[in-house]
Coordinates of C-alpha atoms in Angstrom, one line a residue:
M211 CA -74.4 -30.7 10.7
A212 CA -76.4 -31.2 7.5
D213 CA -79.3 -33.5 7.2
V214 CA -77.8 -37.0 6.7
D215 CA -80.1 -37.6 3.7
D216 CA -78.5 -34.6 2.0
Q217 CA -74.9 -35.7 2.7
P218 CA -72.8 -37.2 -0.1
T219 CA -71.7 -40.7 0.6
V220 CA -68.0 -41.5 0.8
L221 CA -66.6 -45.0 0.9
V222 CA -63.3 -45.4 2.7
V223 CA -61.3 -48.5 1.7
E224 CA -58.3 -49.0 3.9
D225 CA -56.7 -52.1 5.6
E226 CA -55.3 -50.2 8.5
H227 CA -58.1 -49.9 11.1
A228 CA -56.5 -46.9 12.8
L229 CA -56.6 -44.9 9.5
I230 CA -60.2 -45.9 8.9
E231 CA -61.1 -44.5 12.3
L232 CA -59.1 -41.3 11.7
Y233 CA -60.7 -40.7 8.3
V234 CA -64.2 -41.3 9.7
R235 CA -63.6 -38.7 12.4
W236 CA -62.5 -36.2 9.8
L237 CA -65.4 -36.8 7.4
D238 CA -68.3 -37.8 9.6
D239 CA -69.7 -34.2 10.1
D240 CA -70.1 -33.5 6.4
Y241 CA -70.5 -36.9 4.7
T242 CA -72.3 -40.3 5.1
V243 CA -69.2 -42.5 5.5
L244 CA -69.1 -46.2 4.6
T245 CA -65.9 -48.2 5.4
A246 CA -64.3 -51.4 4.1
N247 CA -61.1 -52.9 5.4
G248 CA -60.2 -54.7 2.2
G249 CA -60.9 -54.9 -1.5
E250 CA -63.5 -57.7 -1.4
E251 CA -65.5 -55.8 1.3
A252 CA -65.2 -52.6 -0.7
I253 CA -67.0 -54.3 -3.6
E254 CA -69.7 -55.6 -1.3
Q255 CA -70.2 -52.2 0.4
F256 CA -70.3 -50.2 -2.9
N257 CA -73.7 -49.0 -4.1
E258 CA -75.1 -46.4 -6.5
N259 CA -75.3 -43.8 -3.7
V260 CA -71.5 -43.7 -3.3
A261 CA -70.2 -40.4 -4.7
V262 CA -66.5 -40.7 -3.8
V263 CA -64.2 -43.6 -3.0
L264 CA -61.0 -43.2 -1.0
L265 CA -59.0 -46.2 -2.0
D266 CA -55.8 -47.6 -0.7
R267 CA -53.7 -49.5 -3.2
L268 CA -51.7 -52.1 -1.2
M269 CA -54.1 -54.4 0.6
P270 CA -54.1 -58.1 1.3
G271 CA -56.2 -60.1 -1.1
M272 CA -57.9 -57.8 -3.6
S273 CA -55.7 -54.8 -4.3
G274 CA -56.9 -51.2 -4.7
D275 CA -55.9 -51.4 -8.4
E276 CA -58.2 -54.4 -8.8
V277 CA -61.0 -52.6 -6.9
L278 CA -60.7 -49.6 -9.2
Q279 CA -60.8 -51.8 -12.3
E280 CA -63.9 -53.5 -11.1
L281 CA -65.7 -50.2 -10.4
R282 CA -64.9 -48.9 -13.8
E283 CA -66.0 -52.1 -15.5
R284 CA -69.4 -51.6 -13.8
G285 CA -69.6 -48.2 -15.6
T286 CA -70.1 -46.3 -12.3
N287 CA -69.6 -42.5 -12.4
C288 CA -68.3 -42.2 -8.8
K289 CA -65.1 -40.4 -8.3
V290 CA -62.1 -42.4 -7.0
A291 CA -59.1 -40.9 -5.2
M292 CA -56.2 -43.3 -4.5
V293 CA -54.9 -42.6 -1.0
T294 CA -51.8 -44.7 -0.6
A295 CA -48.2 -44.9 0.5
V296 CA -47.3 -46.1 -3.0
E297 CA -45.3 -43.5 -4.9
P298 CA -46.9 -43.2 -8.4
D299 CA -45.1 -44.9 -11.3
F300 CA -45.9 -44.6 -15.0
D301 CA -48.5 -47.3 -14.7
V302 CA -50.9 -44.7 -13.2
I303 CA -51.3 -43.1 -16.6
S304 CA -53.5 -45.9 -17.8
M305 CA -55.5 -46.2 -14.5
G306 CA -59.0 -44.9 -14.1
F307 CA -58.7 -42.9 -10.9
D308 CA -59.6 -39.2 -10.5
D309 CA -57.0 -38.1 -8.0
Y310 CA -53.9 -39.5 -6.3
L311 CA -52.9 -38.7 -2.7
T312 CA -49.7 -40.0 -1.2
K313 CA -49.7 -40.8 2.5
P314 CA -49.4 -39.4 5.0
V315 CA -52.4 -37.2 4.2
E316 CA -53.5 -34.2 6.2
R317 CA -57.1 -33.6 7.2
Q318 CA -57.6 -30.5 5.1
E319 CA -55.9 -32.1 2.1
L320 CA -58.4 -35.0 2.2
L321 CA -61.4 -32.7 2.7
D322 CA -60.3 -30.4 -0.2
T323 CA -59.8 -33.4 -2.5
I324 CA -63.3 -34.8 -1.8
Q325 CA -64.9 -31.4 -2.3
R326 CA -63.0 -31.0 -5.7
L327 CA -64.1 -34.4 -6.8
L328 CA -67.8 -33.7 -5.9
S329 CA -67.6 -30.4 -7.8
R330 CA -66.3 -32.2 -10.8
S331 CA -69.6 -33.9 -11.3
E332 CA -71.0 -30.6 -12.6
F333 CA -68.3 -30.2 -15.2
D334 CA -68.3 -31.2 -18.9
T335 CA -66.8 -34.5 -20.0
I336 CA -63.8 -32.8 -21.5
E337 CA -63.1 -30.9 -18.3
Q338 CA -63.4 -34.0 -16.2
E339 CA -60.8 -35.8 -18.4
L340 CA -58.5 -32.8 -18.2
Y341 CA -58.7 -32.7 -14.4
A342 CA -58.0 -36.4 -14.1
I343 CA -55.0 -36.5 -16.4
S344 CA -53.6 -33.2 -14.9
S345 CA -53.8 -35.0 -11.5
K346 CA -51.7 -37.8 -13.0
Q347 CA -49.2 -35.4 -14.5
A348 CA -48.8 -33.6 -11.2
A349 CA -48.4 -36.8 -9.2
L350 CA -45.6 -38.0 -11.6
R351 CA -43.9 -34.7 -11.6
A352 CA -43.8 -34.8 -7.8
S353 CA -42.3 -38.3 -7.6
K354 CA -40.1 -38.7 -10.7
P355 CA -36.8 -37.1 -11.7
K356 CA -37.1 -34.6 -14.5
E357 CA -34.8 -36.6 -16.8
E358 CA -36.9 -39.7 -16.4
L359 CA -40.1 -37.8 -17.2
E360 CA -38.5 -36.3 -20.3
E361 CA -37.4 -39.8 -21.6
N362 CA -40.8 -41.5 -21.0
N363 CA -43.0 -41.8 -24.1
E364 CA -46.2 -42.4 -22.1
F365 CA -45.6 -39.2 -20.1
A366 CA -45.0 -37.3 -23.3
E367 CA -48.3 -38.6 -24.7
L368 CA -50.1 -37.6 -21.5
Q369 CA -48.8 -34.0 -21.8
G370 CA -49.8 -34.0 -25.5
R371 CA -53.3 -35.1 -24.5
I372 CA -53.5 -32.3 -21.9
E373 CA -52.7 -29.7 -24.6
E374 CA -55.3 -31.3 -27.0
L375 CA -58.0 -31.0 -24.3
R376 CA -57.0 -27.4 -23.5
T377 CA -57.3 -26.5 -27.2
E378 CA -60.6 -28.3 -27.5
L379 CA -62.0 -26.4 -24.5
D380 CA -60.8 -23.1 -25.9
T381 CA -62.4 -23.7 -29.3
T382 CA -65.7 -25.6 -28.4
L383 CA -66.6 -23.9 -25.1
P384 CA -65.5 -20.3 -25.5
E385 CA -68.5 -18.9 -23.7
M386 CA -68.4 -21.2 -20.8
N387 CA -67.7 -19.7 -17.3
D388 CA -64.9 -22.1 -16.2
D389 CA -63.2 -19.9 -13.6
E390 CA -63.6 -22.5 -10.8
F391 CA -62.4 -25.3 -13.0
V392 CA -59.4 -23.4 -14.3
A393 CA -58.5 -22.5 -10.8
M394 CA -58.6 -26.1 -9.6
V395 CA -56.5 -27.4 -12.5
R396 CA -54.0 -24.6 -11.9
D397 CA -53.8 -25.7 -8.2
I398 CA -53.1 -29.3 -9.3
E399 CA -50.3 -28.2 -11.7
E400 CA -48.7 -26.0 -9.1
E401 CA -48.7 -28.8 -6.6
G402 CA -46.9 -31.0 -9.1
S403 CA -44.4 -28.3 -9.9
E404 CA -43.6 -27.7 -6.3
G405 CA -43.1 -31.4 -5.7
A406 CA -40.8 -31.5 -8.8
D407 CA -38.8 -28.5 -7.6
S408 CA -38.2 -30.2 -4.2
E409 CA -37.1 -33.4 -6.0
F410 CA -34.6 -31.6 -8.4
T411 CA -32.9 -29.2 -5.9
G412 CA -29.7 -30.0 -4.0
D413 CA -28.6 -33.2 -5.7
G414 CA -28.8 -32.4 -9.4
Q415 CA -31.6 -34.9 -10.1

């Protein structure tokens, strides 16, 4: 186990106590874990040392969406992963999270997500935006019928922004060694494609 002082801090925000205990068991060896069983407590617990927030969306009182908005209004640079049973809808396009996981979540999936988010802190601003919106694209591809995606203007704008960022990276950072970043974005896109394929096979949707 690493020295506690060297461990990144993860804030788990979840209203189901059993899930809090499970996530703490998964994370406790590698991270300093703070917990909150609701939105109001999450705001109280949050501090400048928190590197990653794992945030449920549907909670009594202050929702995860409201917690996310409050954190972004504070100007914090912490990474936020929504970990929720709520299937993503087109409203996620305008939300300020960095990754989106749909419950149930496996241990390795959660650990990999946290590590990717921590690694992102080393990336350029353009790369960070590309990662975040690629995550939204993948989440929507995995949950929405292809026809609905093709008809949605916001999703079309999202895809257009992804292409703009890719072009900007190619032209402004040609010498940058982005192998790790490119691999991570490719993984996200493949996850979205796999989810989309499973949605569209068998029933014509």
